[in-house]
PDB file of C-alpha atoms and ligand atoms in Angstrom:
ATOM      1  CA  UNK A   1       0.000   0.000   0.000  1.00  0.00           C
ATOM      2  CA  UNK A   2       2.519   2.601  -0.770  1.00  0.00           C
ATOM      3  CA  UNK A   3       0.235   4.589  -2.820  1.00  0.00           C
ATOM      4  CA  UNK A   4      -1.518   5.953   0.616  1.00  0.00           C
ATOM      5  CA  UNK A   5      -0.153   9.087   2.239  1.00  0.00           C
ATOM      6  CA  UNK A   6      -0.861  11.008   5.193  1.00  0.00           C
ATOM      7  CA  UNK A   7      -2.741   9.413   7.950  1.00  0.00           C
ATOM      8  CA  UNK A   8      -5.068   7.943   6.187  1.00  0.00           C
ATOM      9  CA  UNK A   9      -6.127   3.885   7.213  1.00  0.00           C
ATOM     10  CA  UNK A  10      -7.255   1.320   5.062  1.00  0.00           C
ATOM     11  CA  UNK A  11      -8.285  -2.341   5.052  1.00  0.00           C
ATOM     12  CA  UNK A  12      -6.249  -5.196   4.032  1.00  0.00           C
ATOM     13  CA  UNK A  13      -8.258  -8.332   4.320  1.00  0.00           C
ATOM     14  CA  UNK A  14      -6.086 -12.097   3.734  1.00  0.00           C
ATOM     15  CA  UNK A  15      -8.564 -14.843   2.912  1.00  0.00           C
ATOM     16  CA  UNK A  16      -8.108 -18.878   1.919  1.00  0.00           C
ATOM     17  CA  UNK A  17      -8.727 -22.487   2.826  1.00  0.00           C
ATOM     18  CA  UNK A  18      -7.440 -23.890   6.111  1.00  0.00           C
ATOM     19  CA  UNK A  19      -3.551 -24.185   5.752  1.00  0.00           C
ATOM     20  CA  UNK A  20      -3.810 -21.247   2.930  1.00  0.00           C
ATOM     21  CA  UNK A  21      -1.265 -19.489   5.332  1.00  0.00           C
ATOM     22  CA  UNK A  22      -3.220 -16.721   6.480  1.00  0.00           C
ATOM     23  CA  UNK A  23      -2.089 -16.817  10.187  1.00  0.00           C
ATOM     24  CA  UNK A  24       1.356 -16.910   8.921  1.00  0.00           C
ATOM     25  CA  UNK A  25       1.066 -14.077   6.301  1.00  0.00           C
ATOM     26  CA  UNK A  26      -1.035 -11.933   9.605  1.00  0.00           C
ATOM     27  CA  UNK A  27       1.830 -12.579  11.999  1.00  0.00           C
ATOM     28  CA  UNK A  28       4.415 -11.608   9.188  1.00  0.00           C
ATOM     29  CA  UNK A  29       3.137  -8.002   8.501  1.00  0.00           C
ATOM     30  CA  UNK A  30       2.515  -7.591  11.919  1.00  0.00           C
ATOM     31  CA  UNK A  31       5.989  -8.348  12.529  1.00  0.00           C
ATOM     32  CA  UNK A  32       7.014  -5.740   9.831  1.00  0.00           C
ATOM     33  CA  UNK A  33       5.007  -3.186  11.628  1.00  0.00           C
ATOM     34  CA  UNK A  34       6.554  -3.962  14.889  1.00  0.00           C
ATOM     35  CA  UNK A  35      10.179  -3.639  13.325  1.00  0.00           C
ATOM     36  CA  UNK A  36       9.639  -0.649  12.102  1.00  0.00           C
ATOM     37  CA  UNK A  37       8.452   0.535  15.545  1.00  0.00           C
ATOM     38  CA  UNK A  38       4.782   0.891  14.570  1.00  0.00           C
ATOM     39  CA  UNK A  39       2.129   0.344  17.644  1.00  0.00           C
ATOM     40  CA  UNK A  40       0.431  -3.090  16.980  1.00  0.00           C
ATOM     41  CA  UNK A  41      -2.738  -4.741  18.781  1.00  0.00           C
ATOM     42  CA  UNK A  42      -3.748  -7.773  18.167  1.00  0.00           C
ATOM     43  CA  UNK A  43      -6.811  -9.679  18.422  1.00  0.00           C
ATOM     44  CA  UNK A  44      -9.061 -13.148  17.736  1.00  0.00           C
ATOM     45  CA  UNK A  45     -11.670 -14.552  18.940  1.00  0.00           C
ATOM     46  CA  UNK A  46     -12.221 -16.708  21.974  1.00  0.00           C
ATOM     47  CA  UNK A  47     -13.784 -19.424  19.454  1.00  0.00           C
ATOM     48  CA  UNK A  48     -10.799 -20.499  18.576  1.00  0.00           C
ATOM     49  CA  UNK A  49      -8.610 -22.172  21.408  1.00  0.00           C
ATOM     50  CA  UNK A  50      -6.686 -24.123  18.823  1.00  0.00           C
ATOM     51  CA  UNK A  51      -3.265 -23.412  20.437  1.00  0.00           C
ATOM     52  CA  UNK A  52      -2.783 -20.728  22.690  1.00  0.00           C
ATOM     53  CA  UNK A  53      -5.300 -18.687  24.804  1.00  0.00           C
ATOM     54  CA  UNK A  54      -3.437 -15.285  24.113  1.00  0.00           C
ATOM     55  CA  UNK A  55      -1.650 -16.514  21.253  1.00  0.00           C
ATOM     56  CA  UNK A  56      -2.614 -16.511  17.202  1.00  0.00           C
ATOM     57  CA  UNK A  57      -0.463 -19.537  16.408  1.00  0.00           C
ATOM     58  CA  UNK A  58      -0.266 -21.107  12.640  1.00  0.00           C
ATOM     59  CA  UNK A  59      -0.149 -24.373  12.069  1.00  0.00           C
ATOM     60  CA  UNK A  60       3.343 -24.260  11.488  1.00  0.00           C
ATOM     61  CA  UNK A  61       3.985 -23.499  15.024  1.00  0.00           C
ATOM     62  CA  UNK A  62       4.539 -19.153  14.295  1.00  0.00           C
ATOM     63  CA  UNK A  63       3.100 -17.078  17.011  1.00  0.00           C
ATOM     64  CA  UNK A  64       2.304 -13.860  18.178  1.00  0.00           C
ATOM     65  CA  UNK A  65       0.597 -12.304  21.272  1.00  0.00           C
ATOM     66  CA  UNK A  66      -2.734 -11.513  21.038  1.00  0.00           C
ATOM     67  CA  UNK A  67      -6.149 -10.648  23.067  1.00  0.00           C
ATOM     68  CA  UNK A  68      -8.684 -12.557  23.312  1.00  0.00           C
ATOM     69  CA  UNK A  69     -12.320 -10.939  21.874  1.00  0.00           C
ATOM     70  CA  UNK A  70     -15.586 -12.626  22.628  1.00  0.00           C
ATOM     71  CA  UNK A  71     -17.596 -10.174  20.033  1.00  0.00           C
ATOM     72  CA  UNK A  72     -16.087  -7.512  17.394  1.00  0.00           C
ATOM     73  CA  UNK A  73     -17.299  -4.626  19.399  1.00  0.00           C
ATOM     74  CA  UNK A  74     -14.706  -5.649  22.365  1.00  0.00           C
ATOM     75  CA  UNK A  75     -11.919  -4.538  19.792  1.00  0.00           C
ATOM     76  CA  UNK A  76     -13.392  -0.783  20.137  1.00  0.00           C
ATOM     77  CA  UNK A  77     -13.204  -0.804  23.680  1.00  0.00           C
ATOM     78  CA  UNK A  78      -9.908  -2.412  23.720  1.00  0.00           C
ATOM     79  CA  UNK A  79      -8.038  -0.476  20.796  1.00  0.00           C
ATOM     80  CA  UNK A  80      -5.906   2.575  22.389  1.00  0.00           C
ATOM     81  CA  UNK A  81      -5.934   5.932  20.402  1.00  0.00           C
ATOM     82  CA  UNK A  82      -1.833   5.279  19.697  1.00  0.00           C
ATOM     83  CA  UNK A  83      -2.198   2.333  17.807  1.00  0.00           C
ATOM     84  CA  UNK A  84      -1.125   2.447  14.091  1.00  0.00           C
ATOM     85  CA  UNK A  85      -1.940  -1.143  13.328  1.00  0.00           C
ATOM     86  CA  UNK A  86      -4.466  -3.860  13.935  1.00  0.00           C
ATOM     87  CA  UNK A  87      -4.374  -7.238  13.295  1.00  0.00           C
ATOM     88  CA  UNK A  88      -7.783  -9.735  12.961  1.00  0.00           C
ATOM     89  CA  UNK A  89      -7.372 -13.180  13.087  1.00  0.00           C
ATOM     90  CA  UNK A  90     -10.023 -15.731  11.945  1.00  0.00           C
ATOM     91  CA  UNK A  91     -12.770 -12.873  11.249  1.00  0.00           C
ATOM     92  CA  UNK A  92     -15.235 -15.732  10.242  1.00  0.00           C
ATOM     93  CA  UNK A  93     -16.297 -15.997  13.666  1.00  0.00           C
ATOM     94  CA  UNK A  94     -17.079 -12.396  14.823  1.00  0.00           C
ATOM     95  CA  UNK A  95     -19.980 -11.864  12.366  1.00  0.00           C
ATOM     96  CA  UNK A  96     -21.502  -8.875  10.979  1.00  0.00           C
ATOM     97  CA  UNK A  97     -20.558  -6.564  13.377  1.00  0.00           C
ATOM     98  CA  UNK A  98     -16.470  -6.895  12.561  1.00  0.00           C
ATOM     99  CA  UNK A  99     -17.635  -5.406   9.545  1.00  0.00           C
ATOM    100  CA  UNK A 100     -18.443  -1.867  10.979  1.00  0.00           C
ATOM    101  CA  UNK A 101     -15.630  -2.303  13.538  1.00  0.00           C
ATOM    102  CA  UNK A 102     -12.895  -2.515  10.548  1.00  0.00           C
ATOM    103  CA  UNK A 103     -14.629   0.625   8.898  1.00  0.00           C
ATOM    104  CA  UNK A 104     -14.614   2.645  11.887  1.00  0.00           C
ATOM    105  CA  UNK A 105     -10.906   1.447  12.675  1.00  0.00           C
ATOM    106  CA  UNK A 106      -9.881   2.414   9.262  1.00  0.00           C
ATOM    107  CA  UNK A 107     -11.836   5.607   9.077  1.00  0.00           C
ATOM    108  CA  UNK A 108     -10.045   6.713  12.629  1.00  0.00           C
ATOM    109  CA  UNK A 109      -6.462   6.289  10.474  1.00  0.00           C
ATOM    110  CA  UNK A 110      -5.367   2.569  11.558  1.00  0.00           C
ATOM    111  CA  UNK A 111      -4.323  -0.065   8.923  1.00  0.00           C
ATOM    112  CA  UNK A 112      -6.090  -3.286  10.082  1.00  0.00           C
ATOM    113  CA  UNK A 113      -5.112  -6.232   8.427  1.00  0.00           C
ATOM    114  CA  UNK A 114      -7.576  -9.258   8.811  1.00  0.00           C
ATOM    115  CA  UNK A 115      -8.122 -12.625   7.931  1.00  0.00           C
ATOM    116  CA  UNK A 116     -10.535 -15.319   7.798  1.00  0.00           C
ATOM    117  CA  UNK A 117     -11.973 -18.450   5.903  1.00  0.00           C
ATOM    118  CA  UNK A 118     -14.088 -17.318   2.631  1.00  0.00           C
ATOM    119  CA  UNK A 119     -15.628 -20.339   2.895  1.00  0.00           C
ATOM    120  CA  UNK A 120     -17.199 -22.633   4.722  1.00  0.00           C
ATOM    121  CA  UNK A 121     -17.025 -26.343   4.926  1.00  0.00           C
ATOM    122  CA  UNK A 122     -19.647 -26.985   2.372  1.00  0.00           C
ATOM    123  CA  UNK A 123     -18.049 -24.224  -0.369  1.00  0.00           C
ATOM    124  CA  UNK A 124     -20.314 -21.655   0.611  1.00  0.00           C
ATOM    125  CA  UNK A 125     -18.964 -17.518   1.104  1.00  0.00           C
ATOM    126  CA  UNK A 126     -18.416 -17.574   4.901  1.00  0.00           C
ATOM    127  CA  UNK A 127     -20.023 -14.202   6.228  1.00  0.00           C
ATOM    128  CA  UNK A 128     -18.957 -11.772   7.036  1.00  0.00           C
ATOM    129  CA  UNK A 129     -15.798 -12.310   4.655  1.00  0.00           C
ATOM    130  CA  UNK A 130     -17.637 -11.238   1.410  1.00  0.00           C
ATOM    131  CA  UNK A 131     -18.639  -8.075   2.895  1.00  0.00           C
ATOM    132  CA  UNK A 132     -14.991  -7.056   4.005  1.00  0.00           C
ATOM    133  CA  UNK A 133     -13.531  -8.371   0.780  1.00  0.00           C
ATOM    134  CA  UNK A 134     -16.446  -5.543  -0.695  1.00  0.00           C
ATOM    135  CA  UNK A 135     -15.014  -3.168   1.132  1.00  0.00           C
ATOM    136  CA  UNK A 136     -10.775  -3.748   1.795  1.00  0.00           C
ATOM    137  CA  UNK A 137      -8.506  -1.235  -0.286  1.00  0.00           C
ATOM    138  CA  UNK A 138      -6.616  -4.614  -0.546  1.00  0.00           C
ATOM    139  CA  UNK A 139      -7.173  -8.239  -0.960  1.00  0.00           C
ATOM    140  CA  UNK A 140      -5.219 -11.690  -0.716  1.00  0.00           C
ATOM    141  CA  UNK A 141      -6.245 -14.621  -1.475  1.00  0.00           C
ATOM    142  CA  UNK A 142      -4.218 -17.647  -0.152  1.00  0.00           C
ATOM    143  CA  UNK A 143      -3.892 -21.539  -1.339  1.00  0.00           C
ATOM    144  CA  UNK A 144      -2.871 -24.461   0.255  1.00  0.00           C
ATOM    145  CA  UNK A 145      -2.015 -27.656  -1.389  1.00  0.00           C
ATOM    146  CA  UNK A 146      -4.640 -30.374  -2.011  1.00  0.00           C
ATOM    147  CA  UNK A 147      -3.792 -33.308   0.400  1.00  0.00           C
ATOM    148  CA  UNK A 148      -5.230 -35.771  -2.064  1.00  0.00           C
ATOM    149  CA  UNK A 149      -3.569 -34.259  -5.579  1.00  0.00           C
ATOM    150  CA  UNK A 150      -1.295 -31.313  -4.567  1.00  0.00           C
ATOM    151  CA  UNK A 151      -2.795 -29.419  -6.719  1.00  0.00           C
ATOM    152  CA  UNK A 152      -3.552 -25.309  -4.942  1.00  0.00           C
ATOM    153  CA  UNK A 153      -6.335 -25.894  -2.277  1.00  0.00           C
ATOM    154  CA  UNK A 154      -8.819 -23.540  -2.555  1.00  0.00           C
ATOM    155  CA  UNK A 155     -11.068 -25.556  -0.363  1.00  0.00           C
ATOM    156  CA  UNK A 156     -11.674 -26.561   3.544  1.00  0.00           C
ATOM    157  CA  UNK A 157     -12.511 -30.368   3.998  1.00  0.00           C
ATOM    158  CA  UNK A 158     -14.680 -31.173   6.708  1.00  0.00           C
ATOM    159  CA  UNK A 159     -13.856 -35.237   7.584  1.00  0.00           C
ATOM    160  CA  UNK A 160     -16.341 -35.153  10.460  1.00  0.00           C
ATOM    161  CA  UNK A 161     -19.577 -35.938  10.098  1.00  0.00           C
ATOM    162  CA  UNK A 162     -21.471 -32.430  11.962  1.00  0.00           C
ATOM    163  CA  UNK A 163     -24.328 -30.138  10.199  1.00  0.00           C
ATOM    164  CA  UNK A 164     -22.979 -26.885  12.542  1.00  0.00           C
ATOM    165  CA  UNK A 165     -20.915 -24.046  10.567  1.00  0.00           C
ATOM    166  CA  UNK A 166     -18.565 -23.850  13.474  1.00  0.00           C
ATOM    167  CA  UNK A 167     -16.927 -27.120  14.580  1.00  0.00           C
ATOM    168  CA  UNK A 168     -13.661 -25.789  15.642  1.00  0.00           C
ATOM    169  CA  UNK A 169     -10.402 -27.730  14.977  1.00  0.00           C
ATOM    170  CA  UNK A 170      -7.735 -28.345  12.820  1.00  0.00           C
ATOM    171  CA  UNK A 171      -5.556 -31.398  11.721  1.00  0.00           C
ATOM    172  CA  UNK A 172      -7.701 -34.553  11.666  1.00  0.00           C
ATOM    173  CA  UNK A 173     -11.040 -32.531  11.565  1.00  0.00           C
ATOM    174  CA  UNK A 174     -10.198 -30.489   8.281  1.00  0.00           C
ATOM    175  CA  UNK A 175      -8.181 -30.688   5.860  1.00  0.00           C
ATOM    176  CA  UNK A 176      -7.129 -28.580   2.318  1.00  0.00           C
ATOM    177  CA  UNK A 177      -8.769 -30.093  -1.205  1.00  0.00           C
ATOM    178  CA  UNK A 178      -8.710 -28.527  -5.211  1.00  0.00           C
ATOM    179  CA  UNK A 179     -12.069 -28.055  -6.399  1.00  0.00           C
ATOM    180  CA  UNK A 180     -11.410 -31.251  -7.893  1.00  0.00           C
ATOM    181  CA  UNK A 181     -10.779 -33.514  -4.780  1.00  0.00           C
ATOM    182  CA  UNK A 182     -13.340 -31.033  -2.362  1.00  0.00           C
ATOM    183  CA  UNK A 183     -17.026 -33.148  -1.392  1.00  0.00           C
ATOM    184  CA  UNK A 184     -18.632 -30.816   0.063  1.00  0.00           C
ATOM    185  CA  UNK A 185     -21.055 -33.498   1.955  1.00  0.00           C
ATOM    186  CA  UNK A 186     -18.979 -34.354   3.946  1.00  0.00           C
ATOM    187  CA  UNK A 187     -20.626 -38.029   4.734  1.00  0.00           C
ATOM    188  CA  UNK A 188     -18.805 -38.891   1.721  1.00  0.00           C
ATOM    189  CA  UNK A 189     -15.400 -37.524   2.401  1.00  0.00           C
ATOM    190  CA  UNK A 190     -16.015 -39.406   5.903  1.00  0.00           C
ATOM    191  CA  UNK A 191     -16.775 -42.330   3.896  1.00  0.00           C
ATOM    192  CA  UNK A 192     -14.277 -42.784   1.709  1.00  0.00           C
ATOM    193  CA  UNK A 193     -11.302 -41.988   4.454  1.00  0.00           C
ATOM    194  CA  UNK A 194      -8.936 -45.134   4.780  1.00  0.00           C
ATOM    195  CA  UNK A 195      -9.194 -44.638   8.571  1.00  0.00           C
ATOM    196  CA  UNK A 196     -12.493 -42.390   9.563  1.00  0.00           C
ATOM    197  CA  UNK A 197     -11.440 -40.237  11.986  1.00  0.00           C
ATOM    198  CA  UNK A 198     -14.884 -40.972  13.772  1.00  0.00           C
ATOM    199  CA  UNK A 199     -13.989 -44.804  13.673  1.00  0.00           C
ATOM    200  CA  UNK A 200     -11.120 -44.067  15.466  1.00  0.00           C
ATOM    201  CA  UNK A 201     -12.135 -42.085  18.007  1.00  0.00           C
ATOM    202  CA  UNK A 202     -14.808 -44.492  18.699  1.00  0.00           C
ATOM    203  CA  UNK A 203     -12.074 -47.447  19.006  1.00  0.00           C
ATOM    204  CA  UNK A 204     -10.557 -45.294  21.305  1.00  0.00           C
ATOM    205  CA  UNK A 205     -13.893 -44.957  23.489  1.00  0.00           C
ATOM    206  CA  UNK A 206     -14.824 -41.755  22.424  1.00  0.00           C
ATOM    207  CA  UNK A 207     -18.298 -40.821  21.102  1.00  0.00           C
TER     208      UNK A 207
HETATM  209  P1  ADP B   1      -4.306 -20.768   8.055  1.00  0.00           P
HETATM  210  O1  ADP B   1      -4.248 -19.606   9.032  1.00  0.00           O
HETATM  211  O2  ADP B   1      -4.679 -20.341   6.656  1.00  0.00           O
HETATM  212  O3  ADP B   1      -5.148 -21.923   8.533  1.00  0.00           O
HETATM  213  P2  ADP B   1      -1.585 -21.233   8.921  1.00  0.00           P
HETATM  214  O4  ADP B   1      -0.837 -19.957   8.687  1.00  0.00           O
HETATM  215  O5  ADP B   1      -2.035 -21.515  10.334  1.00  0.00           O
HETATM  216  O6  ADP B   1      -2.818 -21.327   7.897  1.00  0.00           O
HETATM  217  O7  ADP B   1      -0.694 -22.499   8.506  1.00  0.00           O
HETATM  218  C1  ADP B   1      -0.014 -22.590   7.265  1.00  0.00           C
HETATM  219  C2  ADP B   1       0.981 -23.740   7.375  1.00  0.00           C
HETATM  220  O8  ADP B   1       0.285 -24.962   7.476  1.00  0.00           O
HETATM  221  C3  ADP B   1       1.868 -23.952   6.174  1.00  0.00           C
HETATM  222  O9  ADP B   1       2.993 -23.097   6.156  1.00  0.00           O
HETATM  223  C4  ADP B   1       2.301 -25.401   6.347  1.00  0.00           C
HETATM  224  O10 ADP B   1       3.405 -25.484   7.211  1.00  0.00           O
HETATM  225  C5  ADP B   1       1.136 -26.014   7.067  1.00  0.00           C
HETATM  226  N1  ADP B   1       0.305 -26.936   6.268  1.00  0.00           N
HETATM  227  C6  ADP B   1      -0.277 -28.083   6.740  1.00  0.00           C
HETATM  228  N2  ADP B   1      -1.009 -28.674   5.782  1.00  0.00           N
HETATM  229  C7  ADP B   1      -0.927 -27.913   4.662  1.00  0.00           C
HETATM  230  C8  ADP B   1      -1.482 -27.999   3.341  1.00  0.00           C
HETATM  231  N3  ADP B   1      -2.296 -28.994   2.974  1.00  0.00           N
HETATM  232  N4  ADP B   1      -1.177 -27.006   2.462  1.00  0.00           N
HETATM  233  C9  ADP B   1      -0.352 -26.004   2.823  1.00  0.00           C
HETATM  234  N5  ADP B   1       0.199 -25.863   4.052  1.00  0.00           N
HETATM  235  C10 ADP B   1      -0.079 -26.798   4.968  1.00  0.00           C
HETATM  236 ZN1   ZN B   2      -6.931 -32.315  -5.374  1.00  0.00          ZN
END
């Protein structure tokens, strides 16, 4: 974003599968910032307990401090006037509201960068990421690689059998497919698994 000057803000938002790299690509420009002395707050969502309780760790074991938000409108409260930069991790899960909350960060001067699943396990656009893609100044869209083909990933796998949008979890649970691998019932996926992760847990007395 070189092309803004002054003190003007702006939204950058990072989307992608699971795995796409989006914590990793967060935690990078936040680290940029931070080098070059900038004030940086961080936040995600309760929701997601994946690692670290005041932690956004990738799956590749990067982290970086962060608070812990039960709704977007926690980030106003929380924000302090000196911050330059503000980092949203797995936006998915604070709903509409993040929405204004990124626009009213943005229009007070801060650069917030945030990320978040585009879709949801069954292909769908996961709100309230279309609506912040509609609005960012800037947009990236991440891949992973397609566990079954290696081909880019643009989708999230579900391999457990649940009709809830939210089942949180990570390896084991999910997992990145190509459009051509990705079954977006995800019965089937189950099914055809060499080793059903629900088989296993219930050989290991788990329900
Ligand atoms: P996201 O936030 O998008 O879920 P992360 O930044 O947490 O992604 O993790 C990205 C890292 O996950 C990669 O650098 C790689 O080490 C690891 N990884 C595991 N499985 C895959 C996969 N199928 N494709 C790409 N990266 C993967
Ligand atoms: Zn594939």
């Amino acid at each position: 974003m070189d092309i803004v000057k002054g003190n003007m803000g702006w939204i950058e938002v990072v989307v992608g599968p699971m795995f796409s790299g989006k914590s990793e690509e967060l935690i990078r420009r936040l680290r940029r910032a931070e080098i070059a002395r900038q004030r940086v707050q961080i936040f995600k969502p309760a929701i997601d307990e994946r690692y670290a309780a005041n932690e956004i760790i990738s799956h590749s074991g990067l982290g970086i401090a962060s608070d812990n938000i039960l709704k977007a409108s926690e980030i106003m409260e929380k924000v302090q006037p000196r911050t330059e930069v503000i980092g949203i991790d797995e936006a998915q899960f604070l709903g509409d509201e993040v929405v204004d909350v990124c626009t009213k960060l943005a229009n007070l001067g801060k650069r917030v960068i945030v990320t978040g699943l585009d879709t949801d396990y069954r292909g769908r656009p996961f709100e309230p990421m279309p609506r912040l893609l509609a609005i960012a100044e800037e947009i990236t869209k991440l891949l992973a690689i397609c566990v079954r083909c290696g081909n880019p990933a643009v989708h999230t796998q579900r391999l457990v059998e649940s009709e809830e949008l939210i089942v949180v979890g990570a390896t084991g649970m999910y997992e990145a497919r190509c459009r051509r691998c990705f079954e977006p019932n995800p019965e089937q996926a189950h099914e055809k698994k060499d080793t059903p992760l629900l088989m296993r847990n219930r050989a290991a007395g788990k329900s």
